[in-house]
XYZ file of C-alpha atoms in Angstrom:
443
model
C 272.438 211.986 -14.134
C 274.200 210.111 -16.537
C 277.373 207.494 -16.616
C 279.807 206.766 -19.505
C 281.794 204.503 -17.237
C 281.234 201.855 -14.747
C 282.197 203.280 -11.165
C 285.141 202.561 -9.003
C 286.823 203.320 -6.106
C 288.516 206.354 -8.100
C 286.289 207.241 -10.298
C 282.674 207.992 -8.867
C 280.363 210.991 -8.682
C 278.951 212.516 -4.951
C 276.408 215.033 -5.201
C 275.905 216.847 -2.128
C 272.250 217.767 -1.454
C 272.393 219.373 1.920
C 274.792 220.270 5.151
C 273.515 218.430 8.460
C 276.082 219.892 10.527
C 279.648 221.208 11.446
C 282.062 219.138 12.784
C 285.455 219.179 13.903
C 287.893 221.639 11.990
C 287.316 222.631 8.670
C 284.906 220.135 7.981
C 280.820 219.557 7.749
C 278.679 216.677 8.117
C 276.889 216.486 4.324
C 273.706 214.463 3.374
C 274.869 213.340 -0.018
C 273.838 210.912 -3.456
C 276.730 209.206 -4.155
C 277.301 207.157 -7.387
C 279.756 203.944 -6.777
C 281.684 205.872 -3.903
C 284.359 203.471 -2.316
C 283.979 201.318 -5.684
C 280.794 200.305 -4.231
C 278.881 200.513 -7.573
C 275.061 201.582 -6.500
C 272.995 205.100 -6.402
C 273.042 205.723 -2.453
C 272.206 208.038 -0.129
C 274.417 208.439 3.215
C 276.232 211.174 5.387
C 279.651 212.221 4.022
C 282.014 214.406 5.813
C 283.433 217.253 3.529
C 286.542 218.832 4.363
C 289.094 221.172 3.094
C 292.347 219.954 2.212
C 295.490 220.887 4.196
C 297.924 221.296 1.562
C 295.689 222.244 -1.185
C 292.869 225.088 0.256
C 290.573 225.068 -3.042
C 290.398 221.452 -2.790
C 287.829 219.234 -0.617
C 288.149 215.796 0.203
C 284.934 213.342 0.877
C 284.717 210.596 3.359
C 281.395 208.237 4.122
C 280.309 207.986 7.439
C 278.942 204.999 8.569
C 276.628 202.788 6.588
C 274.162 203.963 4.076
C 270.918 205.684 4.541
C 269.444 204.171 1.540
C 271.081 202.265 -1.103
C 269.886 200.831 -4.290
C 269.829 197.317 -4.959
C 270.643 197.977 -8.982
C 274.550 197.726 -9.966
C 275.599 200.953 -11.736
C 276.767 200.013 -15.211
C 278.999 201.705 -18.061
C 275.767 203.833 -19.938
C 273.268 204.389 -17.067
C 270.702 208.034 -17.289
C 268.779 208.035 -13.885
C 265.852 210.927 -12.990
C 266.325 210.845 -8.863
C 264.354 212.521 -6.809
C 264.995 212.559 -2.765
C 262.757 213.970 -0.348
C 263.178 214.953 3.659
C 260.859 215.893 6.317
C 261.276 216.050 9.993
C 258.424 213.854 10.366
C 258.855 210.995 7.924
C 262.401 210.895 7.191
C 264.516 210.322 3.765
C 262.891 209.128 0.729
C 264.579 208.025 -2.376
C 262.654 207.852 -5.386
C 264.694 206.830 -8.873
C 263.968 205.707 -12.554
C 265.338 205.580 -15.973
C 265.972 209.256 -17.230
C 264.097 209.497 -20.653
C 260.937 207.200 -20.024
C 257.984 207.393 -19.047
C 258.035 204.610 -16.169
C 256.722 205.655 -12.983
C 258.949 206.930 -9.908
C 260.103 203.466 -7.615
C 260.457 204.111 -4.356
C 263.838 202.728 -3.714
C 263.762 203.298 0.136
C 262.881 205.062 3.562
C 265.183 206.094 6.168
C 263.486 207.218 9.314
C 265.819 207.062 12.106
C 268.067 210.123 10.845
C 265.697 212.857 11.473
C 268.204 216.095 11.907
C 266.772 219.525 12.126
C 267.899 221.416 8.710
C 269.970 224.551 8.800
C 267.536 227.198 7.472
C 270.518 228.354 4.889
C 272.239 225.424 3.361
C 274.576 224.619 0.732
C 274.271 222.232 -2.118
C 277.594 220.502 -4.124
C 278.711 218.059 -6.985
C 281.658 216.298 -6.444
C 283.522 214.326 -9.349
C 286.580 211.698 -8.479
C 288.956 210.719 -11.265
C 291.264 209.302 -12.075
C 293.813 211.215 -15.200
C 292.568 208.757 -17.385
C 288.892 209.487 -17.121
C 287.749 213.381 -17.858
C 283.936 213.046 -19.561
C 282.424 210.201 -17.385
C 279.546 212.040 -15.787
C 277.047 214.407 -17.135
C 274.608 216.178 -14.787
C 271.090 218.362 -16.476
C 267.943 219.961 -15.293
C 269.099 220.345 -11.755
C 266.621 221.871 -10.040
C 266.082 222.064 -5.968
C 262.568 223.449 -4.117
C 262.946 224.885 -0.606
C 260.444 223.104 1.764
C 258.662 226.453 1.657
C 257.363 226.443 -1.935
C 254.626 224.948 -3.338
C 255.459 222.048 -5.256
C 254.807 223.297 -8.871
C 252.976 219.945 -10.259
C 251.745 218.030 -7.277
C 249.806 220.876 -5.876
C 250.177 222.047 -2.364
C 250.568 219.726 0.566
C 252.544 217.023 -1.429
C 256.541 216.609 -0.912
C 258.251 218.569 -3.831
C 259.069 216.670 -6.921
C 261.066 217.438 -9.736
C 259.629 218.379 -13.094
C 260.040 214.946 -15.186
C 261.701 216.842 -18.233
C 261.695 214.328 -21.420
C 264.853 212.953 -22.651
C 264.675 212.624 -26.684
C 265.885 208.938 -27.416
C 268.918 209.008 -29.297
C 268.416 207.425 -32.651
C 271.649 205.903 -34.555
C 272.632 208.504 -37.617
C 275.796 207.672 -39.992
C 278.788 209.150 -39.910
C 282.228 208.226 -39.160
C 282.321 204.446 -37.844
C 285.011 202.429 -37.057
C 286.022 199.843 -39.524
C 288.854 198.123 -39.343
C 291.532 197.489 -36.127
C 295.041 195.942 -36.547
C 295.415 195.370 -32.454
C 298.537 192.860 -33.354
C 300.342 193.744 -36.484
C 302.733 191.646 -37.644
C 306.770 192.532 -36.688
C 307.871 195.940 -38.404
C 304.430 197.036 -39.445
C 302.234 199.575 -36.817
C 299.170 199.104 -35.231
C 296.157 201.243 -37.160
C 292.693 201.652 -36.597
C 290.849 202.920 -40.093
C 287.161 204.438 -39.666
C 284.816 204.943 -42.991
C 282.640 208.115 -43.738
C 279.443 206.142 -43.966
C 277.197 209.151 -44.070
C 276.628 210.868 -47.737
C 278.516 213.934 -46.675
C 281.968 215.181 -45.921
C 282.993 214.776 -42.119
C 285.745 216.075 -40.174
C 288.082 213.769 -38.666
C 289.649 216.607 -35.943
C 286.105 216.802 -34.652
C 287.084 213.354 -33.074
C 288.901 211.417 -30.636
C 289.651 207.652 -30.359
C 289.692 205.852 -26.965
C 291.755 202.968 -26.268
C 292.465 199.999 -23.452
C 291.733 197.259 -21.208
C 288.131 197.751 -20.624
C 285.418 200.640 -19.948
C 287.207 201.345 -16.358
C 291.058 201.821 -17.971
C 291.688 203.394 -21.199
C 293.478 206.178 -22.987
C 292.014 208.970 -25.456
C 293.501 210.057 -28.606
C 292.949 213.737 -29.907
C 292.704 213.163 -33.849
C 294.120 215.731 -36.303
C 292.045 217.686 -38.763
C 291.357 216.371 -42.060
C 288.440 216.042 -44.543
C 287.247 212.927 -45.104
C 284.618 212.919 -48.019
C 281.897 211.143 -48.001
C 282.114 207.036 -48.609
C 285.845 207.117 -48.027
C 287.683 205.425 -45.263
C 290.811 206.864 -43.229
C 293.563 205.014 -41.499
C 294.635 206.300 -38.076
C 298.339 204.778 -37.085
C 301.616 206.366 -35.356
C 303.802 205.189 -38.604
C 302.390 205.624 -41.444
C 305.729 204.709 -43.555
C 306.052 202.422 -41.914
C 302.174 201.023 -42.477
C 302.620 201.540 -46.129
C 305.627 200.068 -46.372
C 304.109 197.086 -45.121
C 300.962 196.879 -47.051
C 302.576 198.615 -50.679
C 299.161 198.163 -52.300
C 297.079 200.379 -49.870
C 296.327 203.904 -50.550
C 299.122 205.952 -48.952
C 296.701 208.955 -49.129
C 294.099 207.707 -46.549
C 297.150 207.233 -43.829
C 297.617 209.890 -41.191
C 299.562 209.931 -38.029
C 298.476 210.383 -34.155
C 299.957 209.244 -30.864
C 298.083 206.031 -30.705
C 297.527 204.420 -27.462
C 299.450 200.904 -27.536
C 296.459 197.951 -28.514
C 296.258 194.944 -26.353
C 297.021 191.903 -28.479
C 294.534 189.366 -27.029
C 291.582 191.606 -26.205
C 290.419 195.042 -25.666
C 288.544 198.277 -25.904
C 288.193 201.100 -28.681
C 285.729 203.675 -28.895
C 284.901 206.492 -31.283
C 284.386 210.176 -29.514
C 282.579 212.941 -31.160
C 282.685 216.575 -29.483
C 284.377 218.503 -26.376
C 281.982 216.216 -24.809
C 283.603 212.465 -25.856
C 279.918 211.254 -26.749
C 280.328 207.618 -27.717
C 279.213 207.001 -31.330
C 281.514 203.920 -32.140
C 282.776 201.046 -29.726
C 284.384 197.595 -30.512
C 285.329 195.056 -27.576
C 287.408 192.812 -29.446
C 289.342 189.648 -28.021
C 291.106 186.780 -29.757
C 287.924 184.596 -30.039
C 287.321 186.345 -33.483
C 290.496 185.491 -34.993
C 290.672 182.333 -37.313
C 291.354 178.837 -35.414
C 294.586 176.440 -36.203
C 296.844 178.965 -37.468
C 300.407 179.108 -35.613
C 300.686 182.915 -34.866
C 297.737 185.354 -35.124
C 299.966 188.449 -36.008
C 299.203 190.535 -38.769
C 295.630 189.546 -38.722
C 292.994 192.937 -38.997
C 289.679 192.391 -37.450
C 286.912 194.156 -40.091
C 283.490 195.346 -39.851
C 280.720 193.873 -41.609
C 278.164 196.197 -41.636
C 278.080 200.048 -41.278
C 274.233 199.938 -40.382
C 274.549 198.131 -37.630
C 275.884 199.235 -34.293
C 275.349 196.159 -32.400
C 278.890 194.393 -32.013
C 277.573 190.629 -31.631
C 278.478 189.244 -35.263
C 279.393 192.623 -37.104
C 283.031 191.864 -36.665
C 285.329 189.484 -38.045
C 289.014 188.131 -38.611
C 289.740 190.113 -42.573
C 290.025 187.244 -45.073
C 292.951 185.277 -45.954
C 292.754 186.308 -49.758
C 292.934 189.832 -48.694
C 296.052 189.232 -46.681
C 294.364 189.468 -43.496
C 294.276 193.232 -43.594
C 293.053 195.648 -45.696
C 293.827 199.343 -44.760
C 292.476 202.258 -46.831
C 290.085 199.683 -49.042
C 286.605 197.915 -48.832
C 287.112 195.063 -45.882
C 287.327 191.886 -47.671
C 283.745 189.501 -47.476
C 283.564 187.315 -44.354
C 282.275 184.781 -46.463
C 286.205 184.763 -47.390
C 287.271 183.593 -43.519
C 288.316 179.649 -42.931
C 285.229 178.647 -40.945
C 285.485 176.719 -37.299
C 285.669 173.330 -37.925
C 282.853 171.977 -35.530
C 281.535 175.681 -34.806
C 277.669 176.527 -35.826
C 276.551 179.889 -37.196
C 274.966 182.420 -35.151
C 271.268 181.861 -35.173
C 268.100 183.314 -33.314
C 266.659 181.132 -31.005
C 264.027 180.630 -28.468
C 264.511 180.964 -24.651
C 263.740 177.380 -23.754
C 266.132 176.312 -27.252
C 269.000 178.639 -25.392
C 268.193 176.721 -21.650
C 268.679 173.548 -23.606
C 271.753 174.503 -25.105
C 273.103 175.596 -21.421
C 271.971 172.323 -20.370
C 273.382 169.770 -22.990
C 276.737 171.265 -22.238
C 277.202 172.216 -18.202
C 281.304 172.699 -17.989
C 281.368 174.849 -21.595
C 282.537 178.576 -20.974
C 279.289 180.871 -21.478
C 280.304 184.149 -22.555
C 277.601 186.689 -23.062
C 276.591 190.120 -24.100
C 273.616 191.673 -23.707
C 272.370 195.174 -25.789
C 269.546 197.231 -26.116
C 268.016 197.081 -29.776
C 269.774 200.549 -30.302
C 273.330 198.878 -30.147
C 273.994 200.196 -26.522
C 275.987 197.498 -24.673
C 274.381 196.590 -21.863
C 276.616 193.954 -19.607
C 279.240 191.034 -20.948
C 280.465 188.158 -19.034
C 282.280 184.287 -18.656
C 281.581 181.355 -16.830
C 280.721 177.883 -17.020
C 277.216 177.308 -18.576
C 275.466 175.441 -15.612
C 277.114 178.205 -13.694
C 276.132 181.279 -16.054
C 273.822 184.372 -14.990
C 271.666 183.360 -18.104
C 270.475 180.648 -15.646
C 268.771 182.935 -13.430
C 266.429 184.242 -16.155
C 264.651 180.914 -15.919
C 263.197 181.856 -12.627
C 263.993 185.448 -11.429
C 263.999 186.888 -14.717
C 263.948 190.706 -13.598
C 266.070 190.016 -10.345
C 268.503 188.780 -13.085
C 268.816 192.058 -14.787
C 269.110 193.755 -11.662
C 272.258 191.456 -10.650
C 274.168 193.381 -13.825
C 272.705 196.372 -13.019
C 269.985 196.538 -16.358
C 266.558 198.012 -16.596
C 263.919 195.413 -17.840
C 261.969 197.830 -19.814
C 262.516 197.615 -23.664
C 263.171 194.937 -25.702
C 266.775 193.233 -25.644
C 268.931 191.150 -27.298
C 271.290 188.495 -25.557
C 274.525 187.095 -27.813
C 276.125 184.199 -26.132
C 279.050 182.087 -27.241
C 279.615 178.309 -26.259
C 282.774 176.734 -26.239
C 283.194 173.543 -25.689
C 285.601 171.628 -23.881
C 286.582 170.104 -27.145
C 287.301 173.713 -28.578
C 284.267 173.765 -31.111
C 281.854 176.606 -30.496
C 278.090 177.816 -30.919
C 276.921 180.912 -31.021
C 272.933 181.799 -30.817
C 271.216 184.739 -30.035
C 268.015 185.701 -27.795
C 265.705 188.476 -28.300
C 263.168 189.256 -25.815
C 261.522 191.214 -23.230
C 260.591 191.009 -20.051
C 256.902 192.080 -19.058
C 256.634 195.010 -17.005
C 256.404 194.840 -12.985
């Protein structure tokens, strides 16, 4: 089972494994897995009632009752894969068993129920149920379902054991070039559109109808953009924008060719979300979070400043991305993004640097009442959480101690290595940014 967005209370996954009982009406008591029901963000199993709608007889509407059977301690986050595997028997109860879909980490026994004991209907029904939001249509993928009747053998543990599914490996996806996002204009200056222009980085032709851009406030609330068919050849960049006379109008020198026109969604000035979808499926090969932190300091307005990529082999967003150079105009649509060696530099800010854990603790330490903000990603790229708060109040504190329960708080594995990006800033305004990569042994 697989996640493309954090949970909420309207947009969660229930899959029903088996019908207890009926109850009153048109409606059935359900033993279900439910995936951030009620906005509850966790992997639990509890009873649901499922009944039929009044005004709307194909439809079914999904209710908890009572408390959960079992319910995992890890937070769901935006690019979770779980393998789950949940067992019954008359005798011992419920058993959930879950772990990371694709590795080769044992099964963890997230937790026993043994007071709910309910005799099984011999025929029984089994159900996936999807809530969302008209905003949200490719957030949950589901593969390799398979369920054993109590009766069967269990194909790999032999006979006697509880049946198990078939652990069927996941290839890990490995980042290929193609078409990347390159440049965003989130707050053009007055007259001039908002444009977002992507680059062919592979050493083929691509086509640009064969994607779709997403755009908004944050993983939980955007909008996606069909994009129109076109060729883009290989090494070439495109500009996506809902004017584009009116774009070239305001940059005359930019390649008029490389502008086409789609309904953007409207870009938050001050921070934001856009992703790059590839397929019927909206698989995620491109995603910026920008915010105003990565626009030049001191300057009286911050229109009509693009934000520019730095490098097309990296996915990882932490220090790929910066304000386009003030020799270039601040923008550059349809060319090569100006050098960020170009960009007025932070008076009192220090470059990004790696550092060790007890140099970061330090860091935390020398400056309690800074704002922490944070990212963490996998070495692939994937975002993993992001946060703010105060330094001597920041969840990077926790990882001095309770380095695994830590992870678990923002709802990350600890397998793998990792890289943490953090950004101080100072009461005074000046900033430091310093990055951590480790990982954490295995329990």
């Amino acid at each position: 089972m697989k996640t493309d967005l954090i949970p909420t209370a309207y947009n969660h996954a229930t899959i029903l494994l088996c019908a207890i009982k009926p109850l009153e009406g048109k409606s059935y008591e359900y033993v279900a897995l439910d995936f951030g029901q009620g906005g509850q963000q966790r992997i639990s199993l509890r009873r649901v009632k499922v009944g039929r709608s009044d005004g709307h007889p194909t439809e079914f509407i999904l209710s908890p009752l009572g408390r959960p059977l079992i319910s995992s301690p890890v937070l769901l986050n935006a690019s979770g894969s779980w393998d789950y595997d949940v067992r019954y028997s008359a005798e011992a109860g419920w058993q959930l068993y879950l772990r990371e879909a694709g590795s080769e980490q044992e099964w963890e026994l997230i937790g026993e129920e043994e007071d709910f004991r309910p005799t099984l209907p011999e025929k029984n029904t089994f159900g996936i149920s999807c809530t969302f939001t008209s905003t949200h249509h490719t957030g949950w993928h589901f593969r390799q379902l398979r369920i054993y009747p109590a009766s069967e053998t269990d194909p790999i543990g032999g006979e006697g054991t509880p049946p198990r599914p078939e652990p069927v490996p996941t290839p890990t996806p490995t980042p290929q070039l193609g078409l990347l996002l390159s440049e965003v204009m989130p707050h053009p200056k007055a007259g001039c559109p908002e444009y977002i222009e992507l680059y062919n980085a592979s050493d083929s032709p691509c086509e640009l109808g064969d994607y779709a851009l997403a755009a908004g406030r944050d993983g939980s609330s955007y909008k996606i953009t069909p994009l129109p068919p076109r060729t883009i050849p290989a090494g070439s960049y495109i500009v996506v924008t809902k004017d584009p006379d009116a774009l070239a109008a305001a940059y005359p020198d930019a390649p008029r060719e490389t502008f086409v026109k789609a309904s953007l969604p409207r870009l938050l000035n001050q921070s934001g979300l856009i992703g790059l979808l590839l397929g019927d499926d909206g698989l995620v090969v491109d995603l910026l979070h920008y915010d105003s932190s990565l626009l030049p300091k001191g300057m009286k307005s911050k229109e009509g400043i693009a934000l520019e990529r730095k490098d097309y082999q990296v996915i990882e967003e932490a220090g790929n991305w910066y304000a386009a150079s003030r020799s270039a105009g601040f923008a550059t649509p349809g060319r090569k993004n100006s050098s960020p060696e170009g960009r007025g530099s932070d008076k009192g800010n220090s470059p990004k640097e790696r550092i060790s854990a007890e140099e970061l603790f330090a860091l935390l330490d020398s400056a309690p009442d800074s704002e922490c903000h944070f990212t963490l990603y996998r070495l692939t790229g994937e975002l993993l959480a992001r946060g703010t708060s105060l330094a001597r109040d920041s969840w990077i504190q926790n990882l001095r101690t309770m380095p695994a329960e830590a992870l678990r708080l923002i709802g990350v594995s600890a397998n793998g290595p990792l890289l943490l990006h953090i950004r101080l800033t100072r009461p005074d305004g000046t900033r430091e940014e310093r990055s951590l990569l480790f990982r954490l042994a295995a329990l």
